[in-house]
Coordinates of C-alpha atoms in Angstrom, one line a residue:
M8 CA -24.2 3.2 14.1
S9 CA -25.6 5.1 10.6
F10 CA -23.8 5.6 7.1
F11 CA -22.9 9.3 7.6
K12 CA -21.9 8.8 11.2
R13 CA -19.5 6.4 9.7
L14 CA -18.7 8.2 6.6
K15 CA -17.9 10.8 8.8
E16 CA -15.3 9.2 11.6
K17 CA -13.5 7.9 8.0
L18 CA -13.4 11.0 6.6
I19 CA -13.2 13.6 9.1
G20 CA -12.8 12.4 13.0
N21 CA -9.4 11.5 12.4
T22 CA -7.9 14.8 11.1
E23 CA -7.7 15.8 14.7
E24 CA -6.0 12.8 15.7
E25 CA -3.6 13.4 13.0
K26 CA -2.7 16.9 14.4
V27 CA -1.9 15.6 17.8
Q28 CA 0.1 12.3 16.5
Q29 CA 1.8 15.5 14.6
H30 CA 2.2 17.5 17.7
L31 CA 3.5 14.2 19.7
D32 CA 6.3 13.1 17.0
E33 CA 7.1 16.7 16.2
A34 CA 8.0 16.7 20.7
D35 CA 10.0 12.7 20.3
V36 CA 12.1 14.6 18.2
T37 CA 12.8 18.4 19.8
E38 CA 13.5 16.0 22.8
S39 CA 15.6 13.7 20.8
L40 CA 17.7 16.4 19.1
E41 CA 17.9 18.0 23.0
S42 CA 19.1 15.1 24.3
D43 CA 21.6 14.9 21.7
V44 CA 23.1 18.3 21.9
Q45 CA 23.4 17.7 25.6
E46 CA 25.5 14.4 25.3
K47 CA 28.0 16.5 22.9
V48 CA 28.7 19.3 25.4
E49 CA 29.6 16.4 28.3
Q50 CA 31.7 15.2 25.8
I51 CA 33.8 18.4 25.9
E52 CA 36.6 17.4 27.0
E53 CA 37.8 20.7 28.2
P54 CA 36.9 22.0 32.2
K55 CA 35.8 25.6 30.8
I56 CA 34.0 25.8 27.4
A57 CA 34.7 28.5 25.7
E58 CA 31.4 31.0 24.9
E59 CA 31.8 30.3 20.7
T60 CA 31.7 26.9 21.5
V61 CA 28.9 27.0 23.0
G62 CA 27.2 29.2 21.2
K63 CA 27.7 26.7 17.7
I64 CA 26.0 24.2 20.0
E65 CA 22.9 26.3 20.8
E66 CA 23.3 27.4 16.6
E67 CA 23.4 23.6 15.8
K68 CA 20.3 22.9 17.8
D69 CA 18.4 25.5 16.5
E70 CA 19.5 25.2 13.0
K71 CA 19.5 21.6 12.0
T72 CA 17.1 20.6 9.4
D73 CA 14.8 17.3 9.8
S74 CA 17.1 15.4 7.4
S75 CA 20.3 15.8 9.8
I76 CA 18.0 15.3 12.9
E77 CA 17.0 11.9 11.4
E78 CA 20.0 11.1 11.5
N79 CA 20.8 11.6 14.8
L80 CA 18.1 9.8 16.1
P81 CA 18.4 6.2 17.2
E82 CA 17.3 3.7 14.7
T83 CA 13.9 2.7 16.3
I84 CA 12.4 5.9 16.3
V85 CA 14.0 6.1 12.7
E86 CA 11.7 3.0 11.8
Q87 CA 8.9 4.4 13.4
E88 CA 8.4 7.5 11.5
T89 CA 9.4 5.8 8.1
E90 CA 6.5 3.4 9.1
K91 CA 4.1 5.2 10.4
K92 CA 0.6 3.9 10.3
P93 CA -1.5 5.7 7.8
S94 CA -4.4 7.7 9.4
A95 CA -8.1 6.7 8.7
W96 CA -8.3 9.9 6.5
S97 CA -5.4 9.3 4.3
I98 CA -6.7 6.2 3.6
T99 CA -10.2 7.7 3.1
Q100 CA -8.5 10.3 0.5
K101 CA -7.2 7.3 -1.4
F102 CA -10.5 6.1 -1.7
K103 CA -11.2 9.2 -3.6
M104 CA -8.8 9.8 -5.5
G105 CA -9.0 5.8 -6.8
L106 CA -12.2 5.9 -8.0
A107 CA -11.6 9.3 -9.8
K108 CA -12.3 7.5 -13.2
T109 CA -15.6 6.1 -12.5
R110 CA -16.5 9.4 -10.2
D111 CA -15.9 12.0 -13.2
S112 CA -17.6 9.4 -15.8
F113 CA -20.4 7.8 -13.0
T114 CA -21.2 11.2 -11.2
S115 CA -21.4 13.6 -13.8
K116 CA -23.9 11.6 -15.3
V117 CA -26.1 11.1 -12.4
N118 CA -25.5 15.3 -12.0
D119 CA -26.5 15.9 -15.0
L120 CA -29.6 13.2 -14.6
V121 CA -30.6 15.4 -11.1
A122 CA -30.6 18.5 -13.0
R123 CA -32.4 17.0 -15.9
Y124 CA -35.4 15.9 -14.0
R125 CA -36.9 17.7 -10.8
K126 CA -38.8 15.4 -9.6
V127 CA -38.3 11.8 -8.8
D128 CA -40.7 9.4 -10.9
E129 CA -40.4 6.5 -13.6
D130 CA -38.8 8.0 -16.2
F131 CA -36.1 9.2 -13.6
F132 CA -35.5 5.8 -12.3
E133 CA -35.6 4.6 -15.5
E134 CA -32.1 6.6 -16.5
L135 CA -30.8 6.1 -13.6
E136 CA -30.5 2.0 -14.1
E137 CA -29.0 2.4 -17.6
V138 CA -26.4 5.1 -15.4
L139 CA -25.6 2.1 -13.2
L140 CA -25.3 -0.2 -15.4
Q141 CA -22.9 2.0 -18.3
A142 CA -20.8 1.8 -14.6
D143 CA -20.7 -2.3 -14.6
V144 CA -22.6 -2.3 -11.3
G145 CA -24.2 -5.5 -12.6
F146 CA -28.0 -5.9 -13.4
E147 CA -29.4 -8.0 -10.5
T148 CA -27.7 -5.2 -8.3
V149 CA -29.3 -2.3 -10.0
M150 CA -32.7 -4.0 -10.0
D151 CA -32.1 -4.6 -6.0
L152 CA -31.1 -0.9 -6.0
M153 CA -33.5 0.3 -7.8
D154 CA -36.8 -2.1 -5.5
K155 CA -34.8 -0.4 -2.3
L156 CA -34.6 3.1 -3.6
R157 CA -38.7 3.2 -4.8
F158 CA -39.5 1.9 -1.5
E159 CA -37.5 4.5 0.2
V160 CA -38.8 7.1 -2.1
Q161 CA -42.4 6.5 -1.5
R162 CA -42.2 5.6 2.5
K163 CA -40.2 9.2 2.4
N164 CA -42.7 11.0 0.6
I165 CA -39.4 12.3 -1.5
K166 CA -40.9 14.8 -4.4
D167 CA -37.9 16.1 -5.8
T168 CA -34.0 15.0 -6.8
E169 CA -32.2 17.1 -4.4
G170 CA -30.2 15.1 -2.0
I171 CA -31.0 11.5 -4.3
Q172 CA -27.0 10.6 -4.0
T173 CA -27.5 10.3 -0.5
I174 CA -30.3 8.0 -0.8
I175 CA -27.9 5.7 -3.5
S176 CA -25.4 5.6 -1.1
E177 CA -26.3 4.8 2.0
K178 CA -28.6 2.1 -0.6
L179 CA -25.3 0.7 -2.2
V180 CA -23.9 0.4 1.2
E181 CA -26.3 -1.7 2.8
I182 CA -26.8 -4.1 -0.1
Y183 CA -23.2 -4.6 -0.3
E184 CA -23.2 -4.6 3.4
A185 CA -25.9 -7.3 3.7
G186 CA -25.6 -10.2 6.0
E187 CA -21.8 -10.3 6.2
E188 CA -19.7 -8.4 9.1
N189 CA -15.9 -8.2 9.0
I190 CA -16.0 -9.6 5.9
V191 CA -12.4 -7.9 4.8
E192 CA -10.6 -9.1 7.7
L193 CA -8.2 -12.3 6.6
N194 CA -8.2 -15.2 8.2
M195 CA -5.1 -15.0 10.1
Q196 CA -4.1 -17.5 12.4
P197 CA -3.3 -17.5 16.2
E198 CA 0.3 -16.5 17.0
G199 CA 2.8 -19.3 16.5
E200 CA 1.1 -21.0 14.1
L201 CA 1.8 -20.6 9.7
T202 CA -0.9 -18.6 8.0
V203 CA -0.8 -20.3 4.2
I204 CA -3.0 -17.2 1.8
L205 CA -2.9 -19.3 -2.1
F206 CA -3.3 -16.6 -4.8
V207 CA -5.1 -17.2 -8.2
G208 CA -6.4 -15.4 -10.9
V209 CA -5.6 -15.6 -15.0
N210 CA -2.5 -13.8 -16.4
G211 CA -1.9 -10.2 -16.5
V212 CA -4.2 -9.4 -13.7
G213 CA -1.4 -7.8 -11.4
K214 CA -1.3 -11.2 -9.5
T215 CA 2.6 -11.0 -8.6
T216 CA 2.6 -7.4 -7.8
T217 CA -0.4 -8.1 -5.7
I218 CA 1.6 -10.4 -3.6
G219 CA 4.3 -8.3 -3.2
K220 CA 2.4 -5.5 -2.2
L221 CA 0.7 -7.7 0.5
A222 CA 4.0 -9.3 2.0
H223 CA 4.9 -5.7 2.3
R224 CA 1.8 -4.7 4.3
L225 CA 1.7 -7.8 6.1
K226 CA 5.6 -7.3 7.2
N227 CA 4.7 -4.0 8.1
Q228 CA 2.6 -5.2 10.5
G229 CA 5.3 -7.3 12.3
K230 CA 4.6 -10.2 10.7
S231 CA 7.3 -12.6 9.2
V232 CA 6.8 -13.6 5.2
L233 CA 7.8 -16.1 2.8
L234 CA 6.5 -16.2 -1.1
A235 CA 6.3 -19.9 -3.1
A236 CA 6.7 -19.1 -7.0
G237 CA 4.4 -21.7 -8.0
D238 CA 4.0 -19.8 -11.0
T239 CA 6.4 -22.2 -13.2
F240 CA 4.7 -21.6 -16.5
R241 CA 4.7 -18.3 -17.8
A242 CA 8.4 -16.7 -18.9
G243 CA 9.8 -13.9 -16.2
A244 CA 7.1 -15.3 -13.2
I245 CA 9.5 -16.5 -11.0
D246 CA 12.4 -13.8 -11.6
Q247 CA 9.4 -11.4 -11.3
L248 CA 8.4 -12.6 -7.5
Q249 CA 11.9 -12.4 -6.6
V250 CA 12.2 -9.1 -7.7
W251 CA 9.5 -8.6 -5.4
G252 CA 10.8 -10.8 -2.7
D253 CA 14.1 -8.6 -2.7
R254 CA 12.2 -5.8 -2.7
V255 CA 10.1 -5.8 0.5
G256 CA 12.8 -8.2 2.1
C257 CA 11.1 -11.6 1.8
E258 CA 13.0 -14.9 0.9
V259 CA 11.4 -16.6 -2.5
I260 CA 11.5 -20.3 -2.7
K261 CA 11.7 -21.1 -6.0
Q262 CA 12.2 -24.0 -8.6
S263 CA 13.7 -23.8 -12.3
E264 CA 10.7 -22.7 -14.6
G265 CA 8.9 -25.4 -15.8
S266 CA 8.7 -27.4 -12.5
D267 CA 6.1 -28.6 -11.3
P268 CA 4.1 -26.4 -8.8
A269 CA 2.7 -28.3 -6.5
A270 CA 6.3 -29.3 -5.3
V271 CA 7.0 -25.8 -5.1
I272 CA 4.2 -25.3 -2.9
Y273 CA 4.9 -28.2 -0.6
D274 CA 8.6 -27.1 -0.5
A275 CA 8.1 -24.1 0.7
I276 CA 5.3 -25.7 3.4
A277 CA 8.5 -27.4 4.7
A278 CA 10.8 -24.1 4.7
A279 CA 8.2 -22.0 6.6
K280 CA 7.4 -24.4 9.1
K281 CA 11.0 -24.7 9.4
R282 CA 12.3 -21.2 9.4
G283 CA 9.4 -20.3 12.0
V284 CA 7.6 -18.1 9.7
D285 CA 4.0 -16.2 10.1
V286 CA 2.7 -16.3 6.2
L287 CA 3.1 -18.1 3.9
I288 CA 2.4 -16.6 0.1
C289 CA 2.0 -18.9 -2.6
D290 CA 2.0 -17.3 -6.2
T291 CA 0.2 -19.8 -8.8
A292 CA 0.1 -20.0 -13.1
G293 CA -2.5 -18.3 -14.2
R294 CA -2.7 -20.0 -17.7
L295 CA -2.0 -23.4 -19.0
Q296 CA -2.5 -25.2 -22.3
N297 CA -6.7 -25.0 -21.3
K298 CA -9.2 -24.5 -18.8
V299 CA -9.3 -27.9 -17.9
N300 CA -5.5 -28.4 -17.3
L301 CA -5.4 -25.3 -14.9
M302 CA -8.2 -25.9 -12.8
K303 CA -6.8 -28.8 -12.5
E304 CA -3.4 -27.8 -11.5
L305 CA -4.9 -25.5 -8.7
E306 CA -6.9 -28.3 -7.4
K307 CA -3.6 -30.2 -6.9
V308 CA -1.7 -27.2 -5.6
H309 CA -4.7 -27.2 -2.9
R310 CA -4.8 -30.9 -1.9
V311 CA -1.2 -30.4 -1.0
I312 CA -1.2 -27.5 1.3
S313 CA -4.3 -29.3 2.8
R314 CA -2.3 -32.4 3.8
E315 CA 0.7 -30.5 5.0
I316 CA -1.5 -28.1 7.1
P317 CA -4.8 -28.9 8.1
N318 CA -7.4 -26.4 6.8
A319 CA -5.2 -24.9 5.0
P320 CA -4.7 -22.7 2.6
H321 CA -6.4 -20.0 5.2
E322 CA -7.3 -17.6 2.5
V323 CA -7.7 -18.3 -1.6
L324 CA -7.6 -14.9 -2.7
L325 CA -8.6 -14.1 -6.7
A326 CA -7.2 -11.3 -8.2
L327 CA -9.2 -9.5 -10.7
D328 CA -8.1 -6.6 -13.0
A329 CA -11.2 -4.4 -12.6
T330 CA -10.3 -2.6 -16.1
T331 CA -12.1 -5.7 -17.7
G332 CA -15.3 -5.2 -16.7
Q333 CA -17.8 -7.8 -16.3
N334 CA -14.9 -10.2 -18.1
A335 CA -13.8 -10.1 -14.1
L336 CA -17.1 -12.0 -12.8
I337 CA -17.1 -14.5 -15.9
Q338 CA -12.9 -15.4 -14.1
A339 CA -14.8 -15.2 -10.9
Q340 CA -17.3 -17.7 -11.7
T341 CA -14.6 -20.1 -13.3
F342 CA -12.3 -20.0 -10.3
K343 CA -14.9 -20.2 -7.8
E344 CA -15.9 -23.8 -9.5
A345 CA -12.4 -24.7 -9.7
T346 CA -11.5 -24.1 -6.0
N347 CA -12.7 -22.2 -2.9
V348 CA -12.0 -18.5 -3.5
T349 CA -13.0 -17.0 -0.1
G350 CA -11.7 -13.1 -1.0
I351 CA -11.2 -11.2 -4.2
V352 CA -8.3 -8.4 -4.5
L353 CA -9.4 -6.3 -7.3
T354 CA -6.3 -4.5 -9.0
K355 CA -6.2 -1.2 -11.6
L356 CA -9.3 0.2 -9.7
D357 CA -7.8 3.9 -10.4
G358 CA -7.6 2.5 -14.0
T359 CA -11.1 2.1 -14.6
A360 CA -14.2 3.8 -15.3
K361 CA -16.4 0.9 -14.1
G362 CA -15.9 0.9 -10.7
G363 CA -19.2 -0.5 -9.9
I364 CA -17.9 -4.0 -10.8
V365 CA -17.2 -4.3 -6.9
L366 CA -21.0 -4.2 -6.5
A367 CA -21.3 -6.8 -9.3
I368 CA -19.5 -9.1 -7.8
R369 CA -20.3 -9.2 -4.3
N370 CA -23.9 -9.4 -5.0
K371 CA -23.7 -12.0 -7.8
L372 CA -21.0 -14.5 -6.3
H373 CA -21.7 -13.4 -2.4
I374 CA -17.6 -12.9 -2.5
P375 CA -16.1 -10.3 -0.4
V376 CA -13.8 -7.8 -2.0
K377 CA -11.1 -8.0 0.5
F378 CA -8.4 -5.4 -1.1
V379 CA -8.5 -3.1 -3.9
G380 CA -5.6 -1.4 -5.7
L381 CA -5.7 2.3 -5.5
G382 CA -2.6 2.9 -7.7
E383 CA 1.2 1.9 -8.3
K384 CA 2.8 2.9 -4.7
M385 CA 3.5 -0.1 -2.2
D386 CA 1.1 1.2 0.3
D387 CA -1.5 1.9 -2.3
L388 CA -3.4 -1.5 -2.1
Q389 CA -5.5 -1.6 1.2
P390 CA -9.3 -3.1 2.4
F391 CA -12.1 -2.7 1.1
D392 CA -14.2 -0.6 2.9
A393 CA -17.7 0.0 1.3
E394 CA -17.9 3.4 3.6
R395 CA -14.6 4.6 1.6
Y396 CA -15.8 3.0 -1.8
V397 CA -19.1 5.0 -2.1
Y398 CA -17.4 7.9 -1.0
G399 CA -15.1 7.6 -3.4
L400 CA -18.2 7.7 -6.0
F401 CA -20.0 10.7 -4.7
A402 CA -17.5 12.9 -3.3
E403 CA -18.0 15.6 -4.1
G404 CA -22.0 15.2 -3.4
L405 CA -21.5 13.5 0.5
E406 CA -19.4 16.3 1.6
K407 CA -21.8 18.4 0.9
E408 CA -24.2 16.7 3.0
L409 CA -21.9 16.4 6.1
E410 CA -21.7 20.6 6.0
K411 CA -25.1 20.1 6.1
M412 CA -25.1 18.1 8.8
D413 CA -22.7 20.1 10.6
D414 CA -24.5 23.7 9.8

């Protein structure tokens, strides 16, 4: 399936589905309300009901507000309403809003470049390189992209810059997805088996907050989740994780501040097995006296987990702060050497104008970005999607191209 077909499916294809779902939801509420009113009628003991009473019941049926409807619905229906899965379209909009700062900076420069250069020549490519580098796309990725763009321009005999954003978008997706399939999915174990997810990352990147959001996401998928407070060195880290545990309804296994992190993880594994939970998410320290001590501690935690559960941890997720740009790339290289990082969680992507760091990390380290933080709300942690990401960078231009396709 082509880039545009996939993008259209994610951007437009589900709008009709949303309307159908909304109609079904309204029908369910109406049916439940009618049943509720009927029960009230049947519960009236008088053999003959005064016309005024009947009128009041019918009036109650017509004038009930959404809030009162929810109060009279069965608990299962209320839960379904509050935990209804977001549509593909709404998720795409999260990427658009989350990448607004990058788009405002990056796209405006590309638009200015296209306006100044009516023809695609070497001067145009050189300035485009600079714009991409300023967005933290990364040197190697930019060079790879430039080679692909030059080849495509020559192959299609493209003379002017109209529609160049479309070609850039397609090539960026190709570069990200090269040789990879289903890289976003977490390595979840079969039902009945414990999945262990180990979180690593320096202090201040939003690691604990991300753990809470991921726990919330997994619980909404029907998983039972246990949290392990393995960051015993940072003041307040245990309490912070406990707050998130209370918020999302997950038990937290913890010890006192300064305890051995490996011992905490050991206790958490034992508790997870005893309780038969589906997923154990382990927090870890982000800073010790020096980098060597930190990496040794992480290696020790990793050994304890793999000793207790063969092939675990099943995921080692590295939390990186997108606002730190190239420094995030350096952190990723360091943690990759000490632990077998299986995926990146890029936090605060909505807070940076240099969102191209996603591509730099993927192309430089060959580690997939599995989740991105697109805001502060509980459901703003989203699985990374290359098409939606590129759409977030070039939303306006790609929407115009999609409109042309429809015409």
